[in-house]
Amino acid sequence: MAGLFRRMVSGLKSRRWLLIRRTLQILIVLAFVVDIPEVGRIAHGNLSSSLWFWNVPLTDPFVLLQSLLAGAPLAKTALIGAAIVAGFYAFFGGRIYCSWVCPINMLTDAAHWLRQKLKIKGNLTLSRELRSVLLVMALVLSVVTGTLAWEMINPITLFQRELMWTSAAGVTFLAALFLFDFLVSRRGWCGHLCPVGAFYKWLGRYGRLRITALKIDACSGCSDCIKVCPEPHVLAPLVAQKAMTVTDSDCTRCGACLDKCNSGALAMKLDMHRGVSFRGIPIVKS
Amino acid sequence: MTKHTTAKELATVRPDVEEPMRRKVFKRVFRHMGVAVLGTVVAQAAIFSRPARAAKILRPPGALPEKEFDSTCIRCGLCVKDCPYDILKLASWADPAPLGTPFFVARQDPCRMCTDIPCVKACPTGALDPLLTDIRKADMGVAVLVDHENCLNYKGLTCSVCVRVCPIRGEAISLKPIQNERGLLQIPTVNPDKCTGCGTCEKHCVLSEAAIRVLPRELGLGVSGANAAGRGVW
Ligand code: SF4
Ligand code: SF4
Ligand code: SF4
Ligand code: SF4
């Protein structure tokens, strides 16, 4: 009994970050759909734009940017909402959105998990920069067509709409996305294609919440962290002992590396230092 | 493939001018630009060939003209949530409207013309124009008595349900007598300047398919003036 309990505790502990962020992701999804008795609904709208706690407007800066490029006039509430969101991600790190907020992440993580479990080897290799290409395309297309180009397929808000008004077409698209990540391309969607991720990556380029090597000497160089990281290239300089922090803004701050590494070498820290890298080249530790 | 070999040959012949790193970067950039240009052209064609919004798709009160609405609305659904009568829905792929935009279908659930217009107040972008403060000035469309064959009043009966349910009856819609071979008919007649297009009349028309329908203004009304093409025919 005690043994089982201890195993459970250590099991939970080794999935600490995963559990925390999954909880937050689920809470955010629920906040939009569940009516709490006496209180009501905490969030109204969807991830394009929402009203939290009956007062705080939040707007996705990427969606608003598309809208402005398509020719929309400026509107106060939307701009305030977008400024709050953009400010947060610019300071802490853009792709926090991917791991802690975006509901599609749960879908693609599940696909990846299943892929690992079933040991599926086949992989369509895509360029990680494809998402930036898609980002540019979405913005250019918004200008050219006068509509919000990415919102015509954006699975993030699609997911939220599907929760309320299930439609065969929407569910099929989400299923296709799942299968793509599961069978076709390893971390295909979030790691290679999604322009929303690319937008937040650029927005949070100088994000200050970083994976930091507290005790780099404790690192045995096993690269287990790289194996679990959804964006493995960001950890490479650190494991090769060329850098003290992960500065690549592809890092989604998911904490998978922290959950995996039991040497205590890594930590998630607010890092206000400048000059950990020079022109993108990480500086070798002393 | 051919390019690759030439690059290799070049490198062996004149190794001093070869800059492999820079070359690689350029190649990558150009490849991505190619993908972007091709993708943009294809996607643009796809977007332009979208079917137009169906006539039964009506926008909430205060909505900007369709084209501006399409670029200004960010598909957030705040208007949907704040409608106390739950008439609005965000379009899914199955609906004949741009994905994610809010709409209602009069025959299913008409707009109740709330005097405080909560949907407009909820809109963060101005896609529902905040300058609309009097719901009677709203323009969601215009009611048109489209079927003169089956409308009961045209058959000489006095159904007049559409007139009686109109929230601004007497102004937006009223009975006008006309005399024809069937006798004196009381015809429901819409005043397009007063009709807000709320759809209550369409909703309540007693026929199994409504004889009176709310249409987007550009479909429901003609515009006076000369049609050059029309004159040229004979
Ligand atoms: S005016 Fe009232 S009933 Fe009509 S769409 Fe707005 S909130 Fe709904
Ligand atoms: S509240 Fe405004 S921006 Fe949001 S869906 Fe409605 S019309 Fe569009
Ligand atoms: S749509 Fe029909 S009910 Fe509504 S204002 Fe016009 S005439 Fe009246
Ligand atoms: S409710 Fe329908 S059938 Fe009756 S008068 Fe109006 S349009 Fe005609």
Coordinates of C-alpha atoms and ligand atoms in Angstrom, one line a residue:
Chain A
M1 CA 0.0 0.0 0.0
A2 CA 2.7 2.4 1.1
G3 CA 4.8 1.3 -1.9
L4 CA 2.0 1.9 -4.3
F5 CA 1.4 5.3 -2.8
R6 CA 5.1 6.2 -3.0
R7 CA 5.2 5.1 -6.6
M8 CA 2.2 7.2 -7.4
V9 CA 3.8 10.3 -5.8
S10 CA 7.0 9.8 -7.7
G11 CA 5.0 9.2 -10.8
L12 CA 3.2 12.4 -10.3
K13 CA 6.4 14.2 -9.5
S14 CA 8.1 13.1 -12.6
R15 CA 5.1 14.5 -14.6
R16 CA 4.8 17.6 -12.6
W17 CA 5.1 20.1 -15.4
L18 CA 2.9 18.1 -17.7
L19 CA 0.2 17.9 -15.1
I20 CA 0.3 21.5 -14.3
R21 CA 0.1 22.7 -17.8
R22 CA -2.5 20.1 -18.8
T23 CA -4.6 21.3 -15.9
L24 CA -4.4 24.9 -17.1
Q25 CA -5.2 24.0 -20.7
I26 CA -8.3 22.1 -19.6
L27 CA -9.3 24.8 -17.2
I28 CA -9.1 27.4 -20.0
V29 CA -11.2 25.2 -22.3
L30 CA -13.7 24.7 -19.5
A31 CA -13.8 28.4 -18.6
F32 CA -15.4 29.1 -22.0
V33 CA -18.1 26.4 -21.7
V34 CA -19.0 25.7 -18.1
D35 CA -21.5 27.8 -16.1
I36 CA -20.5 27.8 -12.5
P37 CA -23.6 28.0 -10.3
E38 CA -24.0 31.4 -8.6
V39 CA -21.0 32.8 -10.5
G40 CA -21.7 32.1 -14.2
R41 CA -19.2 31.7 -16.9
I42 CA -15.7 33.0 -16.3
A43 CA -14.7 33.5 -19.9
H44 CA -16.9 34.6 -22.8
G45 CA -16.0 34.5 -26.4
N46 CA -13.2 32.3 -27.7
L47 CA -9.5 32.4 -28.1
S48 CA -9.8 35.0 -30.9
S49 CA -11.1 37.5 -28.4
S50 CA -12.7 37.0 -25.0
L51 CA -13.9 38.7 -21.9
W52 CA -12.5 37.3 -18.7
F53 CA -14.0 37.8 -15.3
W54 CA -16.6 40.0 -16.8
N55 CA -14.1 42.8 -17.3
V56 CA -10.7 41.9 -18.8
P57 CA -10.7 41.8 -22.6
L58 CA -8.2 39.6 -24.2
T59 CA -7.6 39.4 -28.0
D60 CA -5.3 37.2 -30.0
P61 CA -2.8 39.6 -31.6
F62 CA -2.3 37.3 -34.6
V63 CA -6.1 37.3 -35.4
L64 CA -6.3 41.1 -34.9
L65 CA -3.2 41.6 -37.1
Q66 CA -4.9 39.6 -39.9
S67 CA -8.0 41.7 -39.4
L68 CA -6.2 45.0 -39.6
L69 CA -4.3 43.8 -42.7
A70 CA -7.6 42.9 -44.2
G71 CA -8.6 46.5 -43.8
A72 CA -10.5 46.7 -40.5
P73 CA -10.6 50.0 -38.7
L74 CA -9.0 50.2 -35.3
A75 CA -11.2 49.4 -32.3
K76 CA -10.4 50.2 -28.7
T77 CA -11.4 47.1 -26.9
A78 CA -9.8 44.7 -29.4
L79 CA -6.5 46.8 -29.3
I80 CA -6.4 46.8 -25.5
G81 CA -7.0 43.1 -25.4
A82 CA -4.3 42.4 -28.0
A83 CA -1.8 44.7 -26.1
I84 CA -2.3 42.8 -22.9
V85 CA -1.8 39.4 -24.6
A86 CA 1.1 40.6 -26.8
G87 CA 2.8 42.3 -23.8
F88 CA 2.6 39.1 -21.7
Y89 CA 4.0 36.8 -24.4
A90 CA 6.7 39.3 -25.5
F91 CA 8.0 39.5 -22.0
F92 CA 7.8 35.9 -20.9
G93 CA 8.2 34.1 -24.2
G94 CA 5.7 33.6 -27.0
R95 CA 5.3 29.9 -27.3
I96 CA 4.1 29.6 -23.8
Y97 CA 0.8 30.0 -25.6
C98 CA 1.5 26.7 -27.4
S99 CA 2.1 24.6 -24.3
W100 CA -0.1 26.2 -21.7
V101 CA -3.1 27.6 -23.6
C102 CA -3.7 26.2 -27.0
P103 CA -6.2 23.3 -27.0
I104 CA -4.8 21.8 -30.2
N105 CA -1.6 21.1 -28.2
M106 CA -3.5 18.5 -26.3
L107 CA -4.6 16.8 -29.6
T108 CA -1.1 16.8 -31.1
D109 CA 0.5 15.7 -27.8
A110 CA -1.9 12.8 -27.7
A111 CA -1.0 11.9 -31.3
H112 CA 2.7 12.1 -30.4
W113 CA 2.1 9.9 -27.3
L114 CA 0.3 7.3 -29.4
R115 CA 3.0 7.4 -32.0
Q116 CA 5.6 6.7 -29.4
K117 CA 3.6 3.9 -27.8
L118 CA 3.0 2.2 -31.0
K119 CA 6.5 2.8 -32.1
I120 CA 5.6 4.3 -35.5
K121 CA 8.7 5.0 -37.4
G122 CA 7.5 6.3 -40.7
N123 CA 8.1 10.1 -40.8
L124 CA 7.5 12.7 -43.4
T125 CA 10.3 15.2 -42.8
L126 CA 9.2 18.8 -43.1
S127 CA 11.2 22.0 -42.7
R128 CA 10.6 23.7 -39.3
E129 CA 10.5 27.0 -41.2
L130 CA 7.5 26.0 -43.1
R131 CA 5.4 27.5 -40.3
S132 CA 7.0 30.9 -40.9
V133 CA 6.3 30.5 -44.6
L134 CA 2.7 29.8 -43.7
L135 CA 2.7 32.8 -41.4
V136 CA 3.9 35.2 -44.1
M137 CA 1.3 33.6 -46.5
A138 CA -1.5 34.1 -44.0
L139 CA -0.6 37.8 -43.6
V140 CA -0.2 38.5 -47.3
L141 CA -3.4 36.7 -48.1
S142 CA -5.3 38.7 -45.6
V143 CA -4.2 41.9 -47.4
V144 CA -4.9 40.5 -50.8
T145 CA -8.3 38.9 -50.1
G146 CA -9.7 41.3 -47.4
T147 CA -10.6 38.4 -45.2
L148 CA -8.9 36.8 -42.2
A149 CA -7.1 34.2 -44.3
W150 CA -5.9 31.9 -41.5
E151 CA -9.2 32.0 -39.7
M152 CA -10.7 30.1 -42.6
I153 CA -9.0 27.0 -41.3
N154 CA -7.5 27.8 -37.9
P155 CA -8.1 24.6 -35.9
I156 CA -7.8 26.4 -32.6
T157 CA -11.0 28.4 -32.7
L158 CA -12.5 25.6 -34.8
F159 CA -11.9 23.3 -31.9
Q160 CA -13.8 25.7 -29.6
R161 CA -16.7 26.1 -32.0
E162 CA -16.9 22.3 -32.4
L163 CA -17.3 22.0 -28.6
M164 CA -20.5 24.0 -28.9
W165 CA -21.9 23.3 -32.3
T166 CA -20.4 20.0 -33.5
S167 CA -20.3 19.8 -37.3
A168 CA -19.2 16.9 -39.3
A169 CA -16.7 18.9 -41.4
G170 CA -15.0 20.4 -38.4
V171 CA -14.6 17.2 -36.6
T172 CA -13.2 15.6 -39.7
F173 CA -10.6 18.3 -40.0
L174 CA -9.5 17.9 -36.4
A175 CA -9.4 14.1 -36.9
A176 CA -7.3 14.6 -40.0
L177 CA -4.9 16.8 -38.0
F178 CA -4.6 14.1 -35.3
L179 CA -3.9 11.4 -37.9
F180 CA -1.3 13.6 -39.6
D181 CA 0.7 14.0 -36.4
F182 CA 0.0 10.4 -35.4
L183 CA 0.9 8.6 -38.7
V184 CA 2.5 10.9 -41.1
S185 CA 4.8 13.4 -39.6
R186 CA 6.4 13.4 -36.1
R187 CA 5.2 16.6 -34.3
G188 CA 4.1 17.7 -37.8
W189 CA 1.5 20.3 -36.9
C190 CA 2.9 22.2 -33.9
G191 CA 6.5 21.6 -34.7
H192 CA 6.4 22.4 -38.4
L193 CA 3.2 23.9 -39.8
C194 CA 1.2 26.0 -37.4
P195 CA 1.6 29.7 -38.3
V196 CA 0.1 30.7 -34.9
G197 CA 3.1 29.1 -33.2
A198 CA 5.4 30.9 -35.6
F199 CA 3.7 34.2 -34.9
Y200 CA 4.1 33.7 -31.1
K201 CA 7.7 32.6 -31.7
W202 CA 8.5 35.9 -33.4
L203 CA 6.5 37.9 -30.9
G204 CA 8.3 36.3 -27.9
R205 CA 11.7 36.3 -29.4
Y206 CA 13.3 37.9 -26.4
G207 CA 11.0 36.2 -23.9
R208 CA 12.6 36.1 -20.4
L209 CA 11.2 32.9 -19.0
R210 CA 13.9 30.4 -20.0
I211 CA 15.1 26.9 -19.4
T212 CA 18.4 27.5 -17.6
A213 CA 21.2 25.2 -16.7
L214 CA 21.6 25.8 -13.0
K215 CA 24.3 23.3 -12.5
I216 CA 25.7 22.5 -15.9
D217 CA 28.2 20.1 -14.3
A218 CA 25.4 18.0 -13.1
C219 CA 24.4 17.3 -16.7
S220 CA 25.8 14.0 -17.8
G221 CA 25.1 14.7 -21.5
C222 CA 22.7 11.8 -21.8
S223 CA 20.4 14.0 -24.0
D224 CA 17.3 12.5 -22.6
C225 CA 15.8 16.0 -22.5
I226 CA 16.4 16.4 -26.2
K227 CA 14.5 13.2 -26.8
V228 CA 11.4 14.4 -25.1
C229 CA 11.6 18.0 -26.2
P230 CA 9.0 19.0 -28.9
E231 CA 11.5 21.4 -30.4
P232 CA 14.7 19.4 -29.8
H233 CA 17.1 21.8 -31.5
V234 CA 16.6 24.4 -28.8
L235 CA 18.3 22.2 -26.2
A236 CA 21.3 21.2 -28.3
P237 CA 23.6 24.2 -27.4
L238 CA 22.8 23.5 -23.7
V239 CA 23.6 19.8 -23.8
A240 CA 26.7 20.4 -25.8
Q241 CA 27.7 22.8 -23.0
K242 CA 27.9 25.7 -25.2
A243 CA 25.2 27.7 -23.5
M244 CA 23.7 28.3 -20.1
T245 CA 20.1 29.0 -21.2
V246 CA 17.8 28.1 -23.9
T247 CA 17.5 31.3 -25.9
D248 CA 15.8 29.9 -29.0
S249 CA 12.2 31.2 -29.0
D250 CA 11.0 27.9 -30.5
C251 CA 11.1 26.7 -26.9
T252 CA 7.4 26.3 -25.7
R253 CA 8.3 26.2 -22.0
C254 CA 6.4 22.9 -21.7
G255 CA 8.7 21.6 -19.1
A256 CA 9.1 18.2 -20.6
C257 CA 12.9 18.4 -20.2
L258 CA 12.5 19.4 -16.6
D259 CA 10.2 16.4 -16.0
K260 CA 12.6 14.1 -17.7
C261 CA 15.9 15.2 -16.3
N262 CA 16.5 14.0 -12.8
S263 CA 20.0 15.3 -12.4
G264 CA 18.8 18.7 -11.3
A265 CA 20.7 20.4 -14.0
L266 CA 17.8 22.3 -15.5
A267 CA 15.3 24.8 -14.2
M268 CA 12.7 27.2 -15.5
K269 CA 13.8 30.7 -14.5
L270 CA 13.1 34.3 -15.2
D271 CA 16.4 35.3 -16.8
M272 CA 16.9 39.0 -17.0
H273 CA 20.5 38.8 -18.3
R274 CA 21.5 40.3 -21.5
G275 CA 24.2 39.0 -23.8
V276 CA 23.9 35.3 -23.2
S277 CA 24.3 35.1 -26.9
F278 CA 25.9 37.3 -29.5
R279 CA 24.3 37.4 -32.9
G280 CA 22.5 34.2 -32.2
I281 CA 25.7 32.4 -31.3
P282 CA 25.5 31.2 -27.7
I283 CA 28.4 32.3 -25.6
V284 CA 30.5 29.4 -24.1
K285 CA 30.2 29.2 -20.4
S286 CA 33.2 30.2 -18.3
Chain B
M1 CA 19.3 17.5 -59.0
T2 CA 21.2 19.1 -61.9
K3 CA 21.8 22.2 -59.9
H4 CA 23.3 20.1 -57.1
T5 CA 25.9 18.6 -59.4
T6 CA 26.8 21.9 -60.9
A7 CA 27.4 23.3 -57.4
K8 CA 29.6 20.4 -56.6
E9 CA 31.6 20.7 -59.8
L10 CA 32.0 24.4 -59.2
A11 CA 33.3 23.7 -55.8
T12 CA 35.9 21.3 -57.1
V13 CA 37.0 23.6 -60.0
R14 CA 37.1 26.9 -58.1
P15 CA 37.1 26.2 -54.4
D16 CA 38.3 29.7 -53.6
V17 CA 35.0 31.4 -54.7
E18 CA 32.7 28.8 -53.2
E19 CA 30.8 29.9 -50.1
P20 CA 28.9 26.8 -49.1
M21 CA 27.2 28.2 -46.0
R22 CA 25.9 31.3 -47.7
R23 CA 24.9 29.3 -50.7
K24 CA 23.0 26.9 -48.5
V25 CA 21.2 29.7 -46.8
F26 CA 20.2 31.3 -50.1
K27 CA 19.0 28.1 -51.5
R28 CA 16.9 27.5 -48.5
V29 CA 15.5 31.0 -48.5
F30 CA 14.6 30.7 -52.2
R31 CA 13.0 27.4 -51.8
H32 CA 10.8 28.8 -49.0
M33 CA 10.0 31.8 -51.0
G34 CA 8.9 29.5 -53.9
V35 CA 6.6 27.6 -51.5
A36 CA 5.2 30.9 -50.2
V37 CA 4.5 32.4 -53.6
L38 CA 3.0 29.2 -55.0
G39 CA 1.0 28.6 -51.8
T40 CA -0.3 32.2 -51.8
V41 CA -1.5 32.0 -55.4
V42 CA -3.3 28.7 -54.8
A43 CA -4.8 29.8 -51.5
Q44 CA -5.9 33.1 -53.0
A45 CA -7.7 31.4 -55.8
A46 CA -9.3 29.1 -53.2
I47 CA -10.4 32.1 -51.1
F48 CA -11.8 34.0 -54.0
S49 CA -13.8 31.1 -55.3
R50 CA -15.6 30.7 -51.9
P51 CA -19.3 30.6 -52.4
A52 CA -21.0 33.8 -51.4
R53 CA -23.0 34.0 -48.3
A54 CA -26.5 32.5 -48.7
A55 CA -29.4 34.9 -48.8
K56 CA -30.9 33.4 -45.6
I57 CA -27.8 34.3 -43.7
L58 CA -28.5 37.4 -41.7
R59 CA -26.0 39.4 -39.7
P60 CA -26.6 40.7 -36.2
P61 CA -27.8 44.4 -35.9
G62 CA -25.3 47.0 -36.7
A63 CA -23.1 44.7 -38.8
L64 CA -20.9 46.6 -41.3
P65 CA -21.5 46.0 -45.0
E66 CA -20.7 42.3 -45.7
K67 CA -17.2 43.0 -47.2
E68 CA -16.1 45.2 -44.3
F69 CA -17.8 42.8 -41.8
D70 CA -15.7 39.9 -43.2
S71 CA -12.5 41.8 -42.6
T72 CA -13.4 43.4 -39.3
C73 CA -15.2 40.6 -37.4
I74 CA -12.6 38.4 -35.6
R75 CA -15.0 35.5 -35.2
C76 CA -14.9 35.7 -31.4
G77 CA -18.5 34.9 -30.7
L78 CA -18.9 37.5 -27.9
C79 CA -22.1 38.8 -29.7
V80 CA -23.4 35.2 -29.7
K81 CA -22.9 34.8 -26.0
D82 CA -24.6 38.1 -25.1
C83 CA -27.7 37.6 -27.2
P84 CA -30.4 36.8 -24.5
Y85 CA -32.5 34.9 -27.0
D86 CA -29.6 32.8 -28.3
I87 CA -30.5 33.4 -31.9
L88 CA -26.9 33.8 -33.1
K89 CA -24.5 31.2 -34.1
L90 CA -20.9 31.2 -35.4
A91 CA -20.7 29.7 -38.9
S92 CA -19.2 26.2 -39.1
W93 CA -18.0 24.8 -42.4
A94 CA -21.4 23.3 -42.9
D95 CA -23.0 26.8 -42.9
P96 CA -23.2 29.0 -46.0
A97 CA -21.2 31.9 -44.5
P98 CA -17.5 32.7 -44.0
L99 CA -16.2 30.3 -41.3
G100 CA -16.7 31.6 -37.7
T101 CA -18.8 34.6 -38.5
P102 CA -22.0 35.2 -36.5
F103 CA -25.4 34.9 -38.2
F104 CA -29.0 34.1 -37.7
V105 CA -31.7 32.5 -39.8
A106 CA -34.9 34.4 -39.6
R107 CA -37.2 31.4 -40.2
Q108 CA -35.5 29.6 -37.3
D109 CA -35.1 32.4 -34.8
P110 CA -35.6 36.0 -35.6
C111 CA -33.9 39.0 -33.8
R112 CA -36.0 40.3 -31.0
M113 CA -34.7 43.8 -31.3
C114 CA -33.5 44.3 -27.8
T115 CA -33.7 48.0 -27.0
D116 CA -30.3 47.9 -25.2
I117 CA -28.7 45.9 -28.2
P118 CA -26.4 43.7 -26.1
C119 CA -24.8 42.0 -29.1
V120 CA -23.5 45.4 -30.4
K121 CA -22.2 46.3 -26.9
A122 CA -20.3 43.0 -26.7
C123 CA -18.5 43.4 -30.0
P124 CA -14.8 44.3 -29.3
T125 CA -13.9 45.2 -32.9
G126 CA -16.7 47.5 -34.1
A127 CA -17.8 44.9 -36.7
L128 CA -21.1 45.5 -35.1
D129 CA -21.1 49.3 -35.3
P130 CA -21.2 50.8 -31.8
L131 CA -22.8 53.9 -33.3
L132 CA -26.0 52.0 -33.6
T133 CA -27.8 52.9 -30.4
D134 CA -31.4 52.8 -31.6
I135 CA -32.4 49.3 -32.6
R136 CA -35.1 50.7 -34.9
K137 CA -32.2 52.0 -37.1
A138 CA -30.8 48.5 -37.5
D139 CA -30.5 47.1 -41.0
M140 CA -30.2 43.4 -40.9
G141 CA -32.0 43.1 -44.2
V142 CA -35.4 43.9 -45.6
A143 CA -38.6 41.9 -45.6
V144 CA -40.0 41.2 -49.0
L145 CA -43.3 39.5 -49.7
V146 CA -41.7 37.2 -52.3
D147 CA -44.7 34.9 -53.0
H148 CA -47.8 36.5 -54.3
E149 CA -49.3 33.1 -55.3
N150 CA -49.5 31.5 -51.9
C151 CA -49.8 34.4 -49.5
L152 CA -53.2 34.0 -48.0
N153 CA -53.9 37.7 -48.1
Y154 CA -53.3 37.6 -51.8
K155 CA -56.0 34.9 -52.0
G156 CA -58.5 37.2 -50.4
L157 CA -58.3 35.9 -46.9
T158 CA -57.2 38.0 -43.9
C159 CA -54.4 36.1 -42.3
S160 CA -52.2 39.2 -41.9
V161 CA -50.0 37.4 -39.3
C162 CA -46.8 39.0 -40.6
V163 CA -48.3 42.4 -40.0
R164 CA -49.6 41.6 -36.6
V165 CA -46.3 40.1 -35.3
C166 CA -44.0 42.9 -36.5
P167 CA -42.4 44.7 -33.5
I168 CA -42.8 48.0 -35.4
R169 CA -46.1 47.2 -37.1
G170 CA -47.8 50.1 -38.8
E171 CA -44.5 51.6 -39.7
A172 CA -42.4 48.7 -41.1
I173 CA -45.3 46.7 -42.4
S174 CA -48.9 47.5 -42.9
L175 CA -51.9 46.4 -44.8
K176 CA -52.6 48.3 -48.0
P177 CA -55.8 47.6 -49.9
I178 CA -55.6 46.9 -53.6
Q179 CA -58.5 46.1 -55.9
N180 CA -58.1 43.4 -58.5
E181 CA -60.2 40.8 -60.2
R182 CA -60.4 38.8 -56.9
G183 CA -62.0 41.8 -55.2
L184 CA -60.5 44.0 -52.5
L185 CA -57.3 42.5 -51.1
Q186 CA -55.5 43.6 -48.0
I187 CA -51.8 43.3 -48.9
P188 CA -49.0 43.2 -46.4
T189 CA -46.7 46.0 -47.6
V190 CA -43.2 46.6 -46.2
N191 CA -41.8 50.1 -45.9
P192 CA -38.1 49.4 -46.6
D193 CA -37.0 52.5 -44.8
K194 CA -38.5 51.4 -41.5
C195 CA -38.0 47.6 -41.7
T196 CA -35.0 46.5 -39.7
G197 CA -35.0 43.0 -41.1
C198 CA -35.5 41.4 -37.8
G199 CA -37.3 38.5 -39.4
T200 CA -40.2 38.2 -37.0
C201 CA -42.7 38.2 -40.0
E202 CA -40.8 35.5 -41.8
K203 CA -40.6 33.4 -38.7
H204 CA -44.4 33.5 -38.1
C205 CA -45.7 33.2 -41.7
V206 CA -48.3 30.5 -41.4
L207 CA -47.4 28.7 -44.6
S208 CA -45.0 25.8 -44.5
E209 CA -42.5 27.8 -46.5
A210 CA -42.7 31.5 -45.7
A211 CA -44.2 33.8 -48.3
I212 CA -42.5 36.8 -46.8
R213 CA -38.7 36.6 -46.3
V214 CA -36.0 38.8 -45.1
L215 CA -33.3 39.3 -47.6
P216 CA -30.0 41.2 -47.5
R217 CA -30.9 44.7 -48.8
E218 CA -28.9 44.3 -52.0
L219 CA -30.9 41.2 -52.9
G220 CA -34.2 42.4 -51.6
L221 CA -34.5 45.8 -53.2
G222 CA -34.0 47.3 -56.6
V223 CA -32.3 50.6 -57.2
S224 CA -33.9 53.3 -59.2
G225 CA -32.1 54.6 -62.3
A226 CA -31.6 53.3 -65.8
N227 CA -30.1 50.0 -66.7
A228 CA -28.2 50.6 -69.9
A229 CA -28.0 46.9 -70.8
G230 CA -31.7 46.5 -70.4
R231 CA -32.4 49.2 -72.9
G232 CA -30.0 48.0 -75.5
V233 CA -31.7 44.7 -76.2
W234 CA -34.4 45.7 -78.6
Ligands
SF4_1 S1 -30.8 42.7 -30.8 FE1 -31.2 41.2 -29.2 S2 -32.2 39.5 -30.2 FE2 -31.3 40.8 -31.8 S3 -29.3 39.8 -32.2 FE3 -29.0 41.5 -30.7 S4 -29.1 40.5 -28.7 FE4 -30.0 39.1 -30.2
SF4_2 S1 -18.6 40.2 -31.3 FE1 -18.1 41.3 -33.2 S2 -16.1 40.5 -33.7 FE2 -17.0 39.0 -32.3 S3 -18.1 37.5 -33.6 FE3 -19.6 39.1 -33.1 S4 -19.4 40.6 -34.7 FE4 -17.6 39.3 -34.9
SF4_3 S1 -38.5 42.1 -40.8 FE1 -40.7 41.9 -40.7 S2 -41.2 42.0 -38.6 FE2 -39.1 42.8 -38.8 S3 -39.3 44.9 -38.9 FE3 -39.3 44.2 -41.0 S4 -41.4 43.9 -41.5 FE4 -41.3 44.1 -39.3
SF4_4 S1 -48.3 35.4 -42.6 FE1 -47.7 34.6 -44.5 S2 -49.5 34.0 -45.4 FE2 -50.1 35.3 -43.8 S3 -50.4 37.2 -44.7 FE3 -48.3 37.1 -44.0 S4 -47.1 36.4 -45.7 FE4 -49.2 36.0 -46.1

